[in-house]
Short mmCIF file of C-alpha atoms in Angstrom, two decimals:
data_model
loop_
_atom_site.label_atom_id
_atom_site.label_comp_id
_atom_site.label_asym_id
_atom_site.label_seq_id
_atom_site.Cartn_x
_atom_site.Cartn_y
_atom_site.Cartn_z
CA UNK A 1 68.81 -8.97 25.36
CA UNK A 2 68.06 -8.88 21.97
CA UNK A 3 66.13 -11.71 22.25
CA UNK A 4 63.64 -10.66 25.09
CA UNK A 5 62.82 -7.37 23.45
CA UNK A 6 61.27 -9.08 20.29
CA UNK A 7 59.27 -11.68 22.44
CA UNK A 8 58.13 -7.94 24.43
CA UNK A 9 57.47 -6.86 20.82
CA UNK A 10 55.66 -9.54 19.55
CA UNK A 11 53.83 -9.44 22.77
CA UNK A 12 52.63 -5.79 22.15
CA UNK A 13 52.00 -6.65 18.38
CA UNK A 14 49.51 -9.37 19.69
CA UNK A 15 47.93 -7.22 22.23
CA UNK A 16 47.17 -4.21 20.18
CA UNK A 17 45.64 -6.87 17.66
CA UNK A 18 43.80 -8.42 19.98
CA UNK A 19 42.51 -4.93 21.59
CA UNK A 20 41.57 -3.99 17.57
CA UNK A 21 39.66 -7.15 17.17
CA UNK A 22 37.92 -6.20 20.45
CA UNK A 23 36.82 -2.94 19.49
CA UNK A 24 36.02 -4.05 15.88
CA UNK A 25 33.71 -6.63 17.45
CA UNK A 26 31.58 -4.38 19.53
CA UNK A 27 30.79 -1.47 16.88
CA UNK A 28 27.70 -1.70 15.79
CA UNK A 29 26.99 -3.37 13.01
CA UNK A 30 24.91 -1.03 10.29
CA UNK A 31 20.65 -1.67 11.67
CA UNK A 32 18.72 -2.47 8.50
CA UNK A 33 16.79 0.39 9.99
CA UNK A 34 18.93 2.98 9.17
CA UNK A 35 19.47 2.41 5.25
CA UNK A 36 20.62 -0.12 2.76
CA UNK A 37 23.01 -0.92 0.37
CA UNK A 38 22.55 -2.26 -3.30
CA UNK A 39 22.82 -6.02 -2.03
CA UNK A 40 20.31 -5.25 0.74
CA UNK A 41 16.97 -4.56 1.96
CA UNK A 42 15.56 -3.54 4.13
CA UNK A 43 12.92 -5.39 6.47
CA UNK A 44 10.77 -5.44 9.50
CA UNK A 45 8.84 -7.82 11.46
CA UNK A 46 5.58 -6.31 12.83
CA UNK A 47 2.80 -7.24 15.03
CA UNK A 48 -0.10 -5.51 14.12
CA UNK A 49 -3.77 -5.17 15.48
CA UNK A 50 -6.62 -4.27 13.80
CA UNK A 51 -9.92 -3.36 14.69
CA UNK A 52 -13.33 -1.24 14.33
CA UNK A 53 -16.29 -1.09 16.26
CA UNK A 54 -20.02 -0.06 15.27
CA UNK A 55 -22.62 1.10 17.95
CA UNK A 56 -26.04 -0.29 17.98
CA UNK A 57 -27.53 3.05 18.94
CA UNK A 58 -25.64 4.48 15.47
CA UNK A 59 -27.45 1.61 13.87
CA UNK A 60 -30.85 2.46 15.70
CA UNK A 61 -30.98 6.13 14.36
CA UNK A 62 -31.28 4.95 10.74
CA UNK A 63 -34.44 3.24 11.80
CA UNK A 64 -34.04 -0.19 9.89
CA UNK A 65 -36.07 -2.35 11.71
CA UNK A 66 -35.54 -5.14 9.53
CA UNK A 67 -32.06 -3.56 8.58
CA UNK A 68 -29.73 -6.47 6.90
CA UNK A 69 -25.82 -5.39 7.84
CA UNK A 70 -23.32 -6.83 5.83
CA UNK A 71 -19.68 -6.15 6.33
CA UNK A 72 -16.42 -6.51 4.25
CA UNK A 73 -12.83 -6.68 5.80
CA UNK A 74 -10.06 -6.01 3.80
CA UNK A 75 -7.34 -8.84 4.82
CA UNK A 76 -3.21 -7.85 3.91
CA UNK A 77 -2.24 -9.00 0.17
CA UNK A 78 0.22 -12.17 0.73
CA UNK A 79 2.95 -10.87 -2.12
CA UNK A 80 6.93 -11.15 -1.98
CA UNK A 81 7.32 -8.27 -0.23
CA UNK A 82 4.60 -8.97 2.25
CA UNK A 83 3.94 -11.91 3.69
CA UNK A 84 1.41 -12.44 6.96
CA UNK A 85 1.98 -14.92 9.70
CA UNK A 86 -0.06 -15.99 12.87
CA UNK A 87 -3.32 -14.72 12.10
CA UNK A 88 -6.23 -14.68 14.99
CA UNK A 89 -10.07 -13.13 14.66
CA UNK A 90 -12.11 -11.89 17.23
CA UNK A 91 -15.25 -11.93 15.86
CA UNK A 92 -17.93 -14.92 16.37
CA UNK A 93 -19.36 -14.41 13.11
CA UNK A 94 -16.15 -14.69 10.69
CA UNK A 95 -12.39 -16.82 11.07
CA UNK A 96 -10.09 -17.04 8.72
CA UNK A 97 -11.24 -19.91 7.17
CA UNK A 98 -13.57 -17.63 6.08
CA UNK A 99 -11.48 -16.09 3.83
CA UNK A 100 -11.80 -15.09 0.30
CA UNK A 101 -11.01 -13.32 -2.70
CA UNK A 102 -12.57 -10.73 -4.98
CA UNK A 103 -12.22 -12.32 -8.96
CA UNK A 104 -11.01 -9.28 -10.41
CA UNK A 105 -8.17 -8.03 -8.59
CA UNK A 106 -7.28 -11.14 -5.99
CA UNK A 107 -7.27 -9.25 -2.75
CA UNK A 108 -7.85 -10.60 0.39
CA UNK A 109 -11.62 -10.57 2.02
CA UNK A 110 -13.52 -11.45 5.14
CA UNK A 111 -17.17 -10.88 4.87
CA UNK A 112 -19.71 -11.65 7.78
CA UNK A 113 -23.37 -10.47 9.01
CA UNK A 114 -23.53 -9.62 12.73
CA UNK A 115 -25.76 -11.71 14.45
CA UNK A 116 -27.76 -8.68 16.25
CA UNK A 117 -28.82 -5.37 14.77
CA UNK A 118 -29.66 -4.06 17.90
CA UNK A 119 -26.31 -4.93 19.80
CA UNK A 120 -23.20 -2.99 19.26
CA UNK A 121 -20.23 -5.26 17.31
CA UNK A 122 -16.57 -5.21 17.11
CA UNK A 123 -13.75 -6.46 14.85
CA UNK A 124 -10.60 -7.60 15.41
CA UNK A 125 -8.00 -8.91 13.99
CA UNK A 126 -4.26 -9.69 14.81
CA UNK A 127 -1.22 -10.82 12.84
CA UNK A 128 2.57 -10.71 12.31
CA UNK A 129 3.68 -8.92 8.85
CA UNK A 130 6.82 -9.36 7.76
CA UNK A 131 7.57 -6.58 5.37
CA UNK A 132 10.21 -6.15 2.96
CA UNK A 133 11.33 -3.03 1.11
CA UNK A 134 11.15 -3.27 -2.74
CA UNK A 135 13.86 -2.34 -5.28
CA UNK A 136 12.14 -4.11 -8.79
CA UNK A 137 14.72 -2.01 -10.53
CA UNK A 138 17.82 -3.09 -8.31
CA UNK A 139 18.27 -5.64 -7.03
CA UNK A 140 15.03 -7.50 -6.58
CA UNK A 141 13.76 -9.28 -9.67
CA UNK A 142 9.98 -10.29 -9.36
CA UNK A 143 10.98 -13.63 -10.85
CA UNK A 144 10.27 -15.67 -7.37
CA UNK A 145 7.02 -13.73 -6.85
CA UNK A 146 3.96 -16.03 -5.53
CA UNK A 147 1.21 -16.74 -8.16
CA UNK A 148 -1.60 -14.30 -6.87
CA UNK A 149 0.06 -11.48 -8.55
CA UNK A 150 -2.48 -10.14 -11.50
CA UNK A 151 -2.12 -10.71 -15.04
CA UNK A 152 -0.73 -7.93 -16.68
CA UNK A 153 -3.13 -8.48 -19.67
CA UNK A 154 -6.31 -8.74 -17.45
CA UNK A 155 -5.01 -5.54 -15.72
CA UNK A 156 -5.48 -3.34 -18.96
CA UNK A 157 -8.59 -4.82 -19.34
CA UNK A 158 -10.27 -4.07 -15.93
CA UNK A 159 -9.03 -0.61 -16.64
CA UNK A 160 -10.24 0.30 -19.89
CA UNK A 161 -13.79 -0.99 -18.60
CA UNK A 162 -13.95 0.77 -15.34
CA UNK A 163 -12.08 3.92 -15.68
CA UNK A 164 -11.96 5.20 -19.23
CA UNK A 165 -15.23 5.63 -19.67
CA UNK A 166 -15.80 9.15 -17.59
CA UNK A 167 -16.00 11.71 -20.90
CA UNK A 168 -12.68 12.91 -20.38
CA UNK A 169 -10.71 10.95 -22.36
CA UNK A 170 -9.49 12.99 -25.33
CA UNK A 171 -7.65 15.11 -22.81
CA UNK A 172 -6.06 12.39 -20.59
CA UNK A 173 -4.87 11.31 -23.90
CA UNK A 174 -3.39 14.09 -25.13
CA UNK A 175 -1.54 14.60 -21.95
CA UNK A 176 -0.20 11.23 -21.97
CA UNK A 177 1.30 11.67 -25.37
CA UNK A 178 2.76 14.73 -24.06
CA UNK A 179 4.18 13.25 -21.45
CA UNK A 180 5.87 10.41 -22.92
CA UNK A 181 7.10 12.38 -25.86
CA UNK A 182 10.38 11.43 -27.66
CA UNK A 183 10.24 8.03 -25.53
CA UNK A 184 9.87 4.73 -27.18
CA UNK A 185 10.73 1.90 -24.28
CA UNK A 186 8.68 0.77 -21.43
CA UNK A 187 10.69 1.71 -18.86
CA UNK A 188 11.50 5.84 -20.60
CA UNK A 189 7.61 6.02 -20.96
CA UNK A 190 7.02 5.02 -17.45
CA UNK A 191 9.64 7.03 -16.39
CA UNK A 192 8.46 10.14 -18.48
CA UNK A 193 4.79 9.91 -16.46
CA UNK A 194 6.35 9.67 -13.14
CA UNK A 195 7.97 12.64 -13.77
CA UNK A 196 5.07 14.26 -15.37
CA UNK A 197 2.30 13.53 -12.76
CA UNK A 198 5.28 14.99 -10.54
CA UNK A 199 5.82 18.37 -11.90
CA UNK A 200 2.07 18.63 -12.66
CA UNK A 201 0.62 17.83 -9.13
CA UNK A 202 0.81 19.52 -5.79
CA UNK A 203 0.10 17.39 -2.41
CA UNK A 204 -2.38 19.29 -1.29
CA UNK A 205 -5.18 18.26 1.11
CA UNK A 206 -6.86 21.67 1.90
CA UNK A 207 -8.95 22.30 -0.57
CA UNK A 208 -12.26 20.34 -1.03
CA UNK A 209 -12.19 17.25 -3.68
CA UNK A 210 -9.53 15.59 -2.78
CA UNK A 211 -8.79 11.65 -2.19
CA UNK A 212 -11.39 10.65 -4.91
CA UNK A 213 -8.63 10.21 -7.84
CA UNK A 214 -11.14 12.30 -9.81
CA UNK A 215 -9.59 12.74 -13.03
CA UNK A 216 -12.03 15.77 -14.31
CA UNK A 217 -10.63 17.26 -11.40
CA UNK A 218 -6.96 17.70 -12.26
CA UNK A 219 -7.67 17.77 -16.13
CA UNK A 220 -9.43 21.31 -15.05
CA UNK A 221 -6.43 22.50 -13.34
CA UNK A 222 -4.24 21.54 -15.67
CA UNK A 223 -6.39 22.70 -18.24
CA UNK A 224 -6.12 26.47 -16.03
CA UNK A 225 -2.27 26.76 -16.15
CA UNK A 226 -2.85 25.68 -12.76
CA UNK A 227 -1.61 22.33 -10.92
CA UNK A 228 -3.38 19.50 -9.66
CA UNK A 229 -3.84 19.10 -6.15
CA UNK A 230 -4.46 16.51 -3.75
CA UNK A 231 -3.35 13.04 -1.52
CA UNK A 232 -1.82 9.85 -2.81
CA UNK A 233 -5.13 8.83 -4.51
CA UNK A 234 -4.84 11.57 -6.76
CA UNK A 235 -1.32 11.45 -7.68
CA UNK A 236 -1.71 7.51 -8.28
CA UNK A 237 -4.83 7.47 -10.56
CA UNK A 238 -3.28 10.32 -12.75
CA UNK A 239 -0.47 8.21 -13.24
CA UNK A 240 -3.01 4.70 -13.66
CA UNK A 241 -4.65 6.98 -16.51
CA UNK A 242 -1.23 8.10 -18.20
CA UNK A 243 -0.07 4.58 -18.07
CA UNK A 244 -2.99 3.09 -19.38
CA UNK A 245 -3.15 5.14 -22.54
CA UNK A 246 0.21 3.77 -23.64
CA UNK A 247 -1.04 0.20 -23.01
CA UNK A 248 1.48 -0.28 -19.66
CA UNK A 249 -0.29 -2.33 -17.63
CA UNK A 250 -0.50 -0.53 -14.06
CA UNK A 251 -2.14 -1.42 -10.62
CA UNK A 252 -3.63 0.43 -7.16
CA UNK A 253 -2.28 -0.72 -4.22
CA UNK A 254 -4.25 0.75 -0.91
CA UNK A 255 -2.57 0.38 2.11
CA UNK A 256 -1.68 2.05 5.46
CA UNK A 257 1.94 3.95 6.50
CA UNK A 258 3.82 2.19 9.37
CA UNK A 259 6.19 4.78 10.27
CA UNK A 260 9.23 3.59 12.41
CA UNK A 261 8.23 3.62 16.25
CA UNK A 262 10.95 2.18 17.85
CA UNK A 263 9.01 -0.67 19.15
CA UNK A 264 6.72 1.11 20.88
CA UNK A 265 3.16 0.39 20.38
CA UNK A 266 1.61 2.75 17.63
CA UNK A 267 -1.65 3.44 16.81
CA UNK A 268 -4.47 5.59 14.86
CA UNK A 269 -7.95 5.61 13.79
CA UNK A 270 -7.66 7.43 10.63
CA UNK A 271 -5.42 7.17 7.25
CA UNK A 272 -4.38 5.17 4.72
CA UNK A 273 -1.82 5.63 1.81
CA UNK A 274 -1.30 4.16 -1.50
CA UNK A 275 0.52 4.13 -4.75
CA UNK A 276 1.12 1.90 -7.57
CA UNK A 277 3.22 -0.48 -9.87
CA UNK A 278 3.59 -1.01 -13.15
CA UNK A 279 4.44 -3.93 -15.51
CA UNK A 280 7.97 -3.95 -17.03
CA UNK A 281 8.58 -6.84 -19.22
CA UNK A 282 11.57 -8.54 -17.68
CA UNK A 283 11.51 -7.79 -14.59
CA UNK A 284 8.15 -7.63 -13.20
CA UNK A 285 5.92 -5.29 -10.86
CA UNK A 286 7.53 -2.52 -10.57
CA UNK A 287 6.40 0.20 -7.46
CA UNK A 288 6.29 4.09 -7.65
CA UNK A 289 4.97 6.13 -5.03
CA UNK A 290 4.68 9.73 -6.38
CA UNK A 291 3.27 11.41 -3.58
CA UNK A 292 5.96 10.65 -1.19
CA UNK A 293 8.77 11.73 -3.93
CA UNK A 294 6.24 15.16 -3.70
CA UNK A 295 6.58 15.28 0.00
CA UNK A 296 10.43 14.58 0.11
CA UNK A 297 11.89 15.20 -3.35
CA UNK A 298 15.33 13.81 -2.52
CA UNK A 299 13.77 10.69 -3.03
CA UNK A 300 12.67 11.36 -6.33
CA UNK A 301 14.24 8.74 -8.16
CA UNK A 302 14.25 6.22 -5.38
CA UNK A 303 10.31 6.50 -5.55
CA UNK A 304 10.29 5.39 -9.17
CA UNK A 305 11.27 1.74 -9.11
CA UNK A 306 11.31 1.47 -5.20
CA UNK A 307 8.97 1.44 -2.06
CA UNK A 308 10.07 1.08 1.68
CA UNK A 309 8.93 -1.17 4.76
CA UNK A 310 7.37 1.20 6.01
CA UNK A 311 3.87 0.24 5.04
CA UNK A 312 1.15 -2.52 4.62
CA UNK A 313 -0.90 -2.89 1.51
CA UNK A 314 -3.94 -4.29 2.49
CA UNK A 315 -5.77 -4.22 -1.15
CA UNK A 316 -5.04 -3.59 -5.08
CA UNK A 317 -7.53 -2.44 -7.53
CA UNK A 318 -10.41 0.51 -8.45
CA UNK A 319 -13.43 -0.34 -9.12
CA UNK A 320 -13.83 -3.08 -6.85
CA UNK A 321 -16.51 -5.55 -7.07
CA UNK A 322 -16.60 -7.48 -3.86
CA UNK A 323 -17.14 -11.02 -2.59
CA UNK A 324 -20.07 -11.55 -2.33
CA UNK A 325 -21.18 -8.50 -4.47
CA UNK A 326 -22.25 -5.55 -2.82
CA UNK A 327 -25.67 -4.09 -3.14
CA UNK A 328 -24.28 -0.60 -3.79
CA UNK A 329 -21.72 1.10 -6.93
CA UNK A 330 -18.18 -0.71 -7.08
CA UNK A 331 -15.87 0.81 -4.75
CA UNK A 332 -13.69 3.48 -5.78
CA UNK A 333 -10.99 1.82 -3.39
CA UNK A 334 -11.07 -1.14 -0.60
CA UNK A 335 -9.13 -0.59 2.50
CA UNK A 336 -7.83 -0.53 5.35
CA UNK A 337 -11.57 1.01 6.22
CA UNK A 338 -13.90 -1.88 6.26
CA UNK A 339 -17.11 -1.17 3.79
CA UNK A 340 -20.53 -1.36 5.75
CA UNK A 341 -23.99 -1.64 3.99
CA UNK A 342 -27.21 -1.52 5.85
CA UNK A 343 -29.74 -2.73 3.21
CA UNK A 344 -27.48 -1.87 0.59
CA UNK A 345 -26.58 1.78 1.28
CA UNK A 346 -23.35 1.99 2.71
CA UNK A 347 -22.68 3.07 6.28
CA UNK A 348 -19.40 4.73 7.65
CA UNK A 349 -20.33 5.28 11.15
CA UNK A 350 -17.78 3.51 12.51
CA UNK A 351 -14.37 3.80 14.45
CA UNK A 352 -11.35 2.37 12.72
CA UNK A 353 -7.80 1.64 14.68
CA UNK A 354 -4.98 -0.29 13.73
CA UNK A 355 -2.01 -0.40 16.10
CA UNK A 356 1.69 -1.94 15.43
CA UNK A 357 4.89 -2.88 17.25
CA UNK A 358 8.20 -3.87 15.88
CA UNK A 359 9.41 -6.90 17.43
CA UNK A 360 12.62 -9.04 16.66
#
């Protein structure tokens, strides 16, 4: 007797186990969608589309008879966290052997002249992006990075010629020293601007100005009692300016936002976003993106030192000279518009759409 009712309880034992093991195996398992721990990140694999078209009767009504178009495409930066697979054009004037690279800044460019003025022309341009979400100050060390990331050393350089030259110098300056006060490493400075441009600017896209990373423009403010306002652009090259005066190499990266769809098919004909990274000895590139941390300040200090999936950056840079040069000023910013000149003025009559799907 005793002896059947411990094979019935062993039986039961084994059961319930085997019912636990059961259940533990069809929870799900944590989606990388939904948040990640210190030994993780996060990723997605995308399929994107992108495209513009131009209409010949746009290009009739500037009266150009002998009108020369010349196009630029901005094509994705191929970095650690970014990487671009399975790449198709269709376009008969440009492939993707066809690509190249501006000298300055490295990022990606398809240039072509459409064949007819007087016949409307499209772009497009299809590829997988795998995406990864960056923690430089984590758990991902830029040590593996591939070689097309700039010199830090050239980076300072192309700064101090193209951007500190506007008159308003002695005040971005002062405010960096301000800024970074009482802070003696790389990483406190950096830290001390982040937090800076932060409490000092307002995302704020109503009033007129915006998007231009004018300087003058928040110096004013600032100089007012008031804050600075504006988009991503703004908050980014107030921090590029801050940075640069303490001789911390920092880029601008342009890009688009890929919000989370669900896989279903996503798409818009307006918007970009951007932000930056900066150079920390040791470890690498390092990302902030202040605007967001404006927009959702419980993310405050993941923005500084982090950057989600959620995005493609399709250039870095200001002051972009193209390839082949442009006829026109350098670029304040390349991307994810195309840049259109019709004997060398530039033309922006044209509709730009990229759609995306998440696929396994």
């Amino acid at each position: 007797m005793q002896k059947n009712s411990l094979s019935r309880i062993s039986i039961s034992l084994a059961l319930v186990f085997f019912l636990t093991l059961v259940i533990i195996i069809s929870l799900p398992t944590k989606s990388r969608s939904q948040g990640s721990s210190d030994a993780e990140l996060l990723e997605r694999r995308i399929e994107v589309t992108y495209s513009f078209s131009v209409s010949a009767s746009e290009l009739v009504k500037l009266d150009h008879r002998q009108g020369k178009v010349r196009v630029w495409v901005p094509y994705p930066l191929e970095v650690a966290e970014q990487e671009i697979f399975e790449g198709t054009i269709n376009n008969q004037s440009v492939s993707l052997e066809d690509l190249r690279f501006d000298s300055e800044w490295g990022g990606g460019i398809l240039y072509f002249e459409p064949r007819d003025f007087f016949e409307d022309f499209t772009f497009t341009m299809t590829f997988i992006l795998h995406r990864k979400e960056l923690k430089a100050l984590a758990n991902f060390q830029n040590k593996d990075k591939k070689n097309n990331e700039p010199d830090p050393d050239k980076v300072l350089e192309l700064y101090d010629k193209y951007h500190l030259s506007d008159g308003i110098n002695d005040r971005l300056a002062r405010l960096s020293e301000k800024a970074v006060m009482g802070k003696t490493t790389t990483l406190e400075k950096a830290r001390a601007i982040y937090n800076f441009v932060l409490d000092n600017m307002e995302y704020n896209k109503k009033e007129p100005g915006y998007g231009k990373g004018d300087l003058n423009r928040v110096c004013i403010a600032l100089g007012n009692g008031a804050k600075g306002k504006g988009n991503c652009t703004d908050f980014h090259s107030f921090f590029l300016a801050l940075m640069s005066y303490q001789d911390i190499p920092v880029i601008f990266e342009m890009g688009y936002p890929l919000p989370r769809s669900e896989g279903v098919s996503t798409s818009s004909t307006k918007g970009y976003h951007c932000w930056a990274k900066f150079y920390l000895p040791g470890t690498g590139w390092v990302p902030v993106d202040i605007s967001e941390a404006s927009k959702d300040p419980s993310k405050k200090d993941y923005y500084f030192g982090s950057i989600d999936a959620d995005r493609i950056a399709f250039s870095r840079g200001r002051g972009i000279l193209l390839s082949p040069p442009q006829k026109n000023d350098r670029l304040n910013f390349f991307g994810p518009d195309p840049y259109i000149e019709i004997d060398g003025i530039p033309f922006t009559d044209f509709i730009r759409t990229i759609s995306y799907k998440d696929i396994k």
